[in-house]
XYZ file of C-alpha atoms in Angstrom:
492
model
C -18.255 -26.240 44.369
C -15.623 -23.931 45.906
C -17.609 -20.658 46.917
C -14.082 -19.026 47.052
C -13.684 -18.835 43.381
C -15.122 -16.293 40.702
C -17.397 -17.038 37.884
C -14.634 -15.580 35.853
C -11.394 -15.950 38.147
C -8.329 -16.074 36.217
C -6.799 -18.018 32.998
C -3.181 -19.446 31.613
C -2.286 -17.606 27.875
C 0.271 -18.884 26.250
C 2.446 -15.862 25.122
C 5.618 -15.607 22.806
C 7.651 -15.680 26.179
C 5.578 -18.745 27.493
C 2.631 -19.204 29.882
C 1.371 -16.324 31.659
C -0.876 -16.088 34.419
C -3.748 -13.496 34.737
C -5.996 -12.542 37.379
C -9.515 -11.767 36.167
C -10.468 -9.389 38.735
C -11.439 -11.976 40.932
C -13.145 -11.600 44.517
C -10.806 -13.660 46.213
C -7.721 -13.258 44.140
C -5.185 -15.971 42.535
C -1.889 -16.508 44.446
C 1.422 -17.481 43.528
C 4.031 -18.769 45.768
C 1.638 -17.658 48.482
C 1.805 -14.064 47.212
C -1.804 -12.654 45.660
C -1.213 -11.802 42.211
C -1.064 -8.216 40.970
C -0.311 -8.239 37.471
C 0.158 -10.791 35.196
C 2.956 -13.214 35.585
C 5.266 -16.017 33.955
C 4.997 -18.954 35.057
C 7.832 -21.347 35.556
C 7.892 -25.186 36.495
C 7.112 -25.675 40.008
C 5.113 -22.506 40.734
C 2.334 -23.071 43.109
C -0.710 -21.268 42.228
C -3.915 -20.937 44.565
C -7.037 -20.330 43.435
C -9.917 -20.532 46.080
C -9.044 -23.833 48.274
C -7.431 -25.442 45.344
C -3.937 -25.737 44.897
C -2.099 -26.405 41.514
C 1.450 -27.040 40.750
C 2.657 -25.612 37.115
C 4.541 -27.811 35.314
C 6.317 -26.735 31.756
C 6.359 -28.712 29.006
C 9.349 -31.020 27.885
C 11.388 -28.781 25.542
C 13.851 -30.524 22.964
C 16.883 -28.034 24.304
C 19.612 -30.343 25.500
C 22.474 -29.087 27.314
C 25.603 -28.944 25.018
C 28.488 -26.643 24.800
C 28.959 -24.280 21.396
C 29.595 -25.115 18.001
C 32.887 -25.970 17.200
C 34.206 -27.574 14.094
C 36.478 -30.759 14.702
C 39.339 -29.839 12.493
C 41.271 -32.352 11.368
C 38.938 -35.450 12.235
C 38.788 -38.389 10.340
C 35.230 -38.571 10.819
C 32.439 -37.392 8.575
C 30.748 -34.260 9.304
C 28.653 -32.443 6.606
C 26.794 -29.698 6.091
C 24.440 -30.298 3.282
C 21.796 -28.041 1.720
C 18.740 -29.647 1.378
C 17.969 -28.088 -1.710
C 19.821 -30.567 -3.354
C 17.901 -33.835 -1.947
C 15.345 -33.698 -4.531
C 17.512 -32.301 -7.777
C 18.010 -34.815 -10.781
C 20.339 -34.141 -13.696
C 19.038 -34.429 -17.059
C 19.199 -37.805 -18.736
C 21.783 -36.420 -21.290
C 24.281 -35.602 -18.447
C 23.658 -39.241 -16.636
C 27.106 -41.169 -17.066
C 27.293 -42.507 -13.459
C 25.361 -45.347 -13.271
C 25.264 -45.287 -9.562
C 24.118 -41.700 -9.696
C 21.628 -43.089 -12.151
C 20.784 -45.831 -8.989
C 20.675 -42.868 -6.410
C 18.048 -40.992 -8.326
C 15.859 -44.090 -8.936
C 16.269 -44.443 -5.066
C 15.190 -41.154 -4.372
C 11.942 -41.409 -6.799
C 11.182 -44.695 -5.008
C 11.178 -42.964 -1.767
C 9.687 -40.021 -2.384
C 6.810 -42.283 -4.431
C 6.147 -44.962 -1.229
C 6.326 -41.791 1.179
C 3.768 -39.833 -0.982
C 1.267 -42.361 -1.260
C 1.415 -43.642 2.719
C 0.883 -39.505 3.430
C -0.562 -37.693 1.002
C -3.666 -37.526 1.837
C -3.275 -37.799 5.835
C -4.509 -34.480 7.484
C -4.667 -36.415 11.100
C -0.897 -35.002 12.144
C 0.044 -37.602 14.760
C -0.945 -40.162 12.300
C 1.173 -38.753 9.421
C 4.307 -38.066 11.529
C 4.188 -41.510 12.692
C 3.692 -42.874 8.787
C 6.792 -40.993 7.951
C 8.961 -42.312 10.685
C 7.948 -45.678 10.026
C 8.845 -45.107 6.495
C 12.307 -44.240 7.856
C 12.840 -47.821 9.522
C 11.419 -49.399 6.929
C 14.489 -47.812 3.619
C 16.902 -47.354 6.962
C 17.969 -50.538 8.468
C 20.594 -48.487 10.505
C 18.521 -45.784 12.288
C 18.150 -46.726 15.784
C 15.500 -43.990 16.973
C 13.798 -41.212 15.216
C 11.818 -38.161 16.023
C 10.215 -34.989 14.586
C 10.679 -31.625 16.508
C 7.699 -29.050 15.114
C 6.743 -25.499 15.903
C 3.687 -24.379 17.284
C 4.054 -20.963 15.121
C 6.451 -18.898 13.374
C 9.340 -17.827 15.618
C 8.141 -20.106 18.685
C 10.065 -22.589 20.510
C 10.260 -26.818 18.938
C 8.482 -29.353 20.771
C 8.324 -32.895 20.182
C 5.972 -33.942 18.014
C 6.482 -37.784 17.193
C 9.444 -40.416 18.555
C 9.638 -43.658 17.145
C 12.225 -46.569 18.539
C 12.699 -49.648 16.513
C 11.971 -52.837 18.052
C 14.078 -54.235 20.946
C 15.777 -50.701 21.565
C 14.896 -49.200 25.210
C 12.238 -46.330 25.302
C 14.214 -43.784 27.062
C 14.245 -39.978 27.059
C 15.338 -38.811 23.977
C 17.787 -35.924 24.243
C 18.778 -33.826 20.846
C 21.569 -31.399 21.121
C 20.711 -27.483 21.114
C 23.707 -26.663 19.632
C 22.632 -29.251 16.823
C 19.281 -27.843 16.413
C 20.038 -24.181 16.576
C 22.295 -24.649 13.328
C 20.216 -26.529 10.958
C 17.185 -24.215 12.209
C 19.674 -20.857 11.293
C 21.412 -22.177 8.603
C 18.496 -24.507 7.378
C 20.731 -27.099 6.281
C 21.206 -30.924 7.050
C 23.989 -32.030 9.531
C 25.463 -35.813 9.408
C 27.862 -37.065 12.200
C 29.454 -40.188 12.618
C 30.611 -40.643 16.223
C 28.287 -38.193 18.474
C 30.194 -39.299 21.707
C 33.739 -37.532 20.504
C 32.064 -34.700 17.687
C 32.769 -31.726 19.179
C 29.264 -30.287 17.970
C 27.837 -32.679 20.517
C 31.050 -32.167 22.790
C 29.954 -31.712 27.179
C 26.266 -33.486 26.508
C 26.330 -35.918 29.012
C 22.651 -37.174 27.511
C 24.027 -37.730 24.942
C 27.256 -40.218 26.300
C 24.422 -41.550 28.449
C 22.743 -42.495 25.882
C 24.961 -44.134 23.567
C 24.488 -42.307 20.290
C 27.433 -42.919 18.393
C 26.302 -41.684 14.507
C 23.207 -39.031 13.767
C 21.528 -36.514 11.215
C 19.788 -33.913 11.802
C 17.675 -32.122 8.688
C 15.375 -29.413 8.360
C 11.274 -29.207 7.185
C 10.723 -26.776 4.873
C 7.389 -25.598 3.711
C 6.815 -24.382 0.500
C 6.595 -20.997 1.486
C 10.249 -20.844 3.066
C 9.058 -21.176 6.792
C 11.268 -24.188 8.976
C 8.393 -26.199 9.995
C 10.809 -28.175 12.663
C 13.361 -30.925 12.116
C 13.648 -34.559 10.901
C 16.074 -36.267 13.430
C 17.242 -39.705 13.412
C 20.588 -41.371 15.358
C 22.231 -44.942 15.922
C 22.680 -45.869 19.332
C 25.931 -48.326 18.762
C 27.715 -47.791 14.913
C 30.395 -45.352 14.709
C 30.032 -44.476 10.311
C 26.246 -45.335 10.465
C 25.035 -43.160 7.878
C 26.349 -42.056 4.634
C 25.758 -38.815 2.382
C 23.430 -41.399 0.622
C 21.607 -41.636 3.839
C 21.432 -38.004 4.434
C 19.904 -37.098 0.787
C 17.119 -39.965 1.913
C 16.417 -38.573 4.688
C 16.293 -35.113 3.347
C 14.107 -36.805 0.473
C 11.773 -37.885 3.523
C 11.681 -34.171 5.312
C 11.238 -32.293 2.037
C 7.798 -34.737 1.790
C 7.040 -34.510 5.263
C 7.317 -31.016 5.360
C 4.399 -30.410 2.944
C 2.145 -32.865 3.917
C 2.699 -30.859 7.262
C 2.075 -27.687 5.391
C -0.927 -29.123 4.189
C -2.308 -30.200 7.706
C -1.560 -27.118 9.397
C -3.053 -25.448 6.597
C -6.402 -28.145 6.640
C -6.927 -27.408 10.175
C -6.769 -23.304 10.129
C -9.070 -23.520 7.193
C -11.739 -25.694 9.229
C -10.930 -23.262 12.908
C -11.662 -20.156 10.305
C -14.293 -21.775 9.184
C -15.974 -22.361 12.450
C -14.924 -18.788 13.799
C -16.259 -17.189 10.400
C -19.941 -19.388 11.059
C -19.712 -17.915 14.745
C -19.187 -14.098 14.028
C -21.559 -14.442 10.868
C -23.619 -14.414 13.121
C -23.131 -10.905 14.436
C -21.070 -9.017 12.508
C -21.458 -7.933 8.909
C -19.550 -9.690 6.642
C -16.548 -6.964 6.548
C -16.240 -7.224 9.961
C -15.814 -11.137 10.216
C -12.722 -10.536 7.469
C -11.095 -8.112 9.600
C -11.444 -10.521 12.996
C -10.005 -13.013 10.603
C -7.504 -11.633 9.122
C -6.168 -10.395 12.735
C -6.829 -6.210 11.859
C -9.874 -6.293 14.806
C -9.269 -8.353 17.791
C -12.633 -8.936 20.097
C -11.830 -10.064 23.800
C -13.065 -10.702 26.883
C -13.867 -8.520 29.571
C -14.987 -5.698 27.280
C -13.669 -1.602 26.869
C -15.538 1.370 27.186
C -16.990 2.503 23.452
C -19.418 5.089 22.264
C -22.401 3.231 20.839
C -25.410 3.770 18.740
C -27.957 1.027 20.336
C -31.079 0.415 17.874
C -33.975 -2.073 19.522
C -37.133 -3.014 17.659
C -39.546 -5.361 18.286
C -42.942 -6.274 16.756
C -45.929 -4.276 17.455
C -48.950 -6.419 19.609
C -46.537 -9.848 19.377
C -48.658 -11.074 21.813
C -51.693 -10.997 20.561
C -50.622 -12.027 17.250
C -49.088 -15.176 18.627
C -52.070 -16.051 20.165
C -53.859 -16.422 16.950
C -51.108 -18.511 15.119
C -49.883 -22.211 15.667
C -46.533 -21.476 17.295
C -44.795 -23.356 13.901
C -46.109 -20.672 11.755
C -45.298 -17.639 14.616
C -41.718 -19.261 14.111
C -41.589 -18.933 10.332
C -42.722 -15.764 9.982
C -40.024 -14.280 12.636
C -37.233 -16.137 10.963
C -38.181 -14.651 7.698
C -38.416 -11.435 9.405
C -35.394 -11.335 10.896
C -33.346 -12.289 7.747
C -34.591 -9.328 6.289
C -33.657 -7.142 9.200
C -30.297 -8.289 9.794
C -29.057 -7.946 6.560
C -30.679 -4.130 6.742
C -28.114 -4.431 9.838
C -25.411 -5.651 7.654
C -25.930 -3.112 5.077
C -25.307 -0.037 7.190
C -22.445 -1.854 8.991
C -24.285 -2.422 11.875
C -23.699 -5.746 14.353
C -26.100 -7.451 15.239
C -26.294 -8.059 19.439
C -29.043 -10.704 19.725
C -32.853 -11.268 19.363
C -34.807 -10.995 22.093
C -38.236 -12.969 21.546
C -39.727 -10.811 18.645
C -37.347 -8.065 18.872
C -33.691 -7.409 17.783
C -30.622 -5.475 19.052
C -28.274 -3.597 16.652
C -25.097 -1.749 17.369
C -22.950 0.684 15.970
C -19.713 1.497 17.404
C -18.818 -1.905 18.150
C -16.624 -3.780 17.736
C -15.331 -1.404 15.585
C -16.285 2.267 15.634
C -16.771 4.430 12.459
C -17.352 8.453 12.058
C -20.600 7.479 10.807
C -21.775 5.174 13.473
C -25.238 7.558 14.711
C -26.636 8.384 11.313
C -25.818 4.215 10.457
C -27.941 3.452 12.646
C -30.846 5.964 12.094
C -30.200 5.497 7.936
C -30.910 1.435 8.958
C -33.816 1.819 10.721
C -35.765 3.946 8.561
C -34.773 1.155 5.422
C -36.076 -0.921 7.817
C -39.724 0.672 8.460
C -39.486 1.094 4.381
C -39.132 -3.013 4.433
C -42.089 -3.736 5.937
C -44.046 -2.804 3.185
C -41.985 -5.344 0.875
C -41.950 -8.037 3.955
C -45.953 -7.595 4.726
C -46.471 -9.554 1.157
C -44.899 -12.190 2.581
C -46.886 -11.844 5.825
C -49.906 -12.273 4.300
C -49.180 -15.448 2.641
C -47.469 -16.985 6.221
C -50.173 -15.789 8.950
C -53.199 -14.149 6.201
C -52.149 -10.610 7.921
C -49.937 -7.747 8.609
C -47.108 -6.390 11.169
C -45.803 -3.726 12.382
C -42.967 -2.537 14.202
C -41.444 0.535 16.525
C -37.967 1.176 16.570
C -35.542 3.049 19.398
C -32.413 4.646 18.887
C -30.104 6.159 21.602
C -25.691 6.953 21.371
C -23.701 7.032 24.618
C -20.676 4.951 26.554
C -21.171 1.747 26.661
C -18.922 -1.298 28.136
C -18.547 -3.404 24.801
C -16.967 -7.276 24.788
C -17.432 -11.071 25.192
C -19.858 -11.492 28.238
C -20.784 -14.472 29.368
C -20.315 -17.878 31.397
C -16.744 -19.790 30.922
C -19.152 -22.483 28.130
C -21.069 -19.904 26.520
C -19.421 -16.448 25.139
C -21.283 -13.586 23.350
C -20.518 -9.840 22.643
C -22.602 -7.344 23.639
C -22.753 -3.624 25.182
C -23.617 -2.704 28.926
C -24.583 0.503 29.289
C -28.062 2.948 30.371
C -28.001 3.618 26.688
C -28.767 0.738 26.293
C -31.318 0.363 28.644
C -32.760 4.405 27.002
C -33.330 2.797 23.619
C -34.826 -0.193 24.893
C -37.764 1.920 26.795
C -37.388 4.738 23.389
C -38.746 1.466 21.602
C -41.540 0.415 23.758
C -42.803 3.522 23.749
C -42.489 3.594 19.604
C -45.808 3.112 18.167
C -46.580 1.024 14.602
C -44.718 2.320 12.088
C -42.366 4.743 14.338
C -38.453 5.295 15.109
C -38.079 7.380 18.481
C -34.678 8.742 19.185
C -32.931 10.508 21.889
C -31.959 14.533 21.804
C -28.141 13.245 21.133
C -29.240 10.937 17.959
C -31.184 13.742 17.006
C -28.495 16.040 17.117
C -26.408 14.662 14.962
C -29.153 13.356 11.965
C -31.610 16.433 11.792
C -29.594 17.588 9.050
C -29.989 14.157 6.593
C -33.534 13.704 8.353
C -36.547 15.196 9.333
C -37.852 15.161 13.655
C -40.433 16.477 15.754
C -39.851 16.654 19.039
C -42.435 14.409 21.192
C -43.809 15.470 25.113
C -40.862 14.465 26.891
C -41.092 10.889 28.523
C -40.951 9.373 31.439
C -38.758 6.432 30.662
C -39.311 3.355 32.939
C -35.877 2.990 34.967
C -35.031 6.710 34.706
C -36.028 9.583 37.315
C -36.017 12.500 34.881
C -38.388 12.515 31.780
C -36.534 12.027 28.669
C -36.700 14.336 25.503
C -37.872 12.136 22.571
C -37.777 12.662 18.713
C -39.701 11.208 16.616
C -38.197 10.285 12.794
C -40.286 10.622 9.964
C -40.647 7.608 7.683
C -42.105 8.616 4.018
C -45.174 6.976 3.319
């Protein structure tokens, strides 16, 4: 273990920009270059970044951007070179207007395809597995294509990476280079492109990869979701035919992209539904259920390292746990909490409260955080007088679990708090630091059966909706001064 590094020393985001580095306040600090790090910083291929004794070397990913010169139309050129919308890949006339029989042969063609390609991927959610279904697919109706790859986006508006490459048999597996110049049009203009010489097009005109590499004839067509968004693009090329690919070929292989593109759609769309659902069982947890839609829905971000809140802290715990757990088989001790605590936490819930964490027999409730509401203090108090009311309903269950009843104080104090994900780099859970925290914990071990203590502040600010009497001051374990205490009347 290297004693030079932090629990918590620094991490690697991925940003719209790319990868940054950030220091996490760490003892030793994270260098760069040999230079400690200040602020956070963008990293580029062959930084050298030190943390502790270890040394790393960044290295970016492989992007798709080639090196070719700008856009500009060969006029005059015998060769081929369309622009198609790929709109039109998937339109049939009417039977009526049908005269051509070799339109009538095209359509048939592009049912067929569209048929074989829906049934190999239709169902595929694994997205390595259905990108490489498709290309095969390609080889397989495509005699000339050479090579083939898809280029996808991470997100909306991010940069294309290589997703899948596919070579057919007996062809070298080199680097595959695809023009920028190329890409940057069909992703703008979201329309096919077909060329049939790439060495003397002047769309591919200065790429030396692309001389190197022999492509002679290529296409280049964009994914579409259903919803508009340009998923990536469908490339495919011919390493040694000059006319390799008609506009035949280029309505098949927007036939293929246009089926590609929502079986993508559907992935992407599989796998945020299952990383919601996994973040939505993980806040559940916590948060009341209007909170988790917020997090979800991006309105209330919760990150680590925490920010200074106002918080209303509410502890309770059960009166003389220990003796009662002496008397009961540990099973039953077990069953009776859990039942408990489902009752309290959705009293939490109710009152918009999060729930912080049980403690043994008690529980921790906040208000304030994550989110913080005009209404946060009187929450709090409104919650744990319901929940001295629920005991009387929960007690009938008590009797029938351990033949007897419980009781339980409550403590209730408001001030600044540190509130965020705490924890190790494996295990991550939000919480509040603060000696407020630490005040309501003592306010309820000093509660008796039945009681809700609060401090002169929570007082303050609910004598109005409910009735206190002020209590001897206390002498708070962990605090010099004694402590002015209210106590909250609960109706009988």
């Amino acid at each position: 273990m290297d004693r030079l590094v932090s629990k918590q020393h620094c991490v690697i985001q991925r940003t719209g920009r790319g990868y940054e580095l950030v220091d996490q306040g760490s003892r030793n600090g994270t260098f760069i270059n040999n230079k400690r790090l200040s602020e956070p910083v963008l990293l580029q291929s062959g930084d050298r970044v030190m943390i502790g004794a270890t040394r790393i070397t960044f290295e970016q990913e492989e992007k798709a951007k080639e090196e070719v010169l700008d856009l500009t139309e060969a006029a005059g050129s015998p060769l081929i070179q369309s622009i198609v919308d790929p709109s039109a890949a998937l339109e049939f006339l009417p039977a009526a207007m049908i005269e051509d029989g070799e339109l009538l042969r095209r359509d048939y063609e592009k049912l067929r395809f569209a048929y074989q390609l829906h049934r190999e991927i239709a169902l595929e959610l694994d997205l390595d597995t259905l990108l490489g279904r498709v290309l095969e697919m390609i080889f397989s109706f495509m005699p000339a294509v050479d090579r083939s790859l898809v280029l996808l986006r991470k997100g909306a508006g991010e940069a294309l990476y290589m997703a899948k490459k596919q070579m057919r048999p007996g062809i070298s597996n080199t680097k595959m280079s695809v023009s920028s110049t190329i890409v940057n049009q069909v992703i703008s203009e979201r329309k096919a492109i077909l060329s049939n010489d790439a060495v003397v097009d002047d769309r591919f005109d200065g790429s030396q990869s692309i001389v190197m590499q022999g492509i002679r004839s290529a296409m280049a067509v964009p994914m579409i979701a259903h919803s508009g968004e340009v998923l990536g693009i469908l490339h495919v090329d011919s390493l040694k035919r000059i006319g390799a690919f008609t506009e035949r070929d280029l309505n098949v292989v927007q036939g293929f992209a246009a089926q590609a593109a929502l079986s993508i759609e559907n992935t992407f769309m599989a796998r945020k539904i299952e990383e919601e659902a996994a973040t939505r069982e993980k806040l559940q947890r916590f948060l009341s259920p209007n909170l988790v839609g917020k997090v979800l829905q991006g309105e209330l971000k919760i990150e680590k390292g925490g920010e200074l809140k106002t918080v209303a802290v509410l502890f309770s715990d059960v009166r003389k746990f220990t003796n009662l757990a002496a008397r009961h088989e540990p099973q039953v001790i077990v069953e009776l909490l859990n039942s408990y605590f489902e009752r309290m936490t959705e009293i939490v819930f109710d009152y918009d409260g999060t729930l912080d964490k049980f403690i043994g027999d008690a529980l921790m409730g906040l208000w304030g955080a994550p989110i913080s509401g005009p209404n946060d203090v009187e929450n709090a108090v409104r919650a744990a007088y319901r929940m001295q009311q629920a005991m009387r309903e929960f007690n009938v269950e008590a009797e029938g679990i351990i033949g007897e009843h419980i009781a339980i104080g409550i403590g209730i104090d408001v001030g600044e708090a540190v509130a965020g994900l705490m924890g190790s780099s494996r295990t991550m859970n939000f919480t509040v630091i603060g000696s407020h925290v630490n005040r309501a914990a003592r306010l309820c071990s000093a509660a008796k059966a039945g009681e809700i203590m609060v401090s002169e502040r929570v007082m303050q600010r609910v004598k109005g909706e409910f009735s206190c009497e002020a209590t001897e001051p206390m002498t708070l374990k962990g605090f010099d001064q004694p402590v002015p205490v209210y106590r909250v009347k609960v109706s009988e």
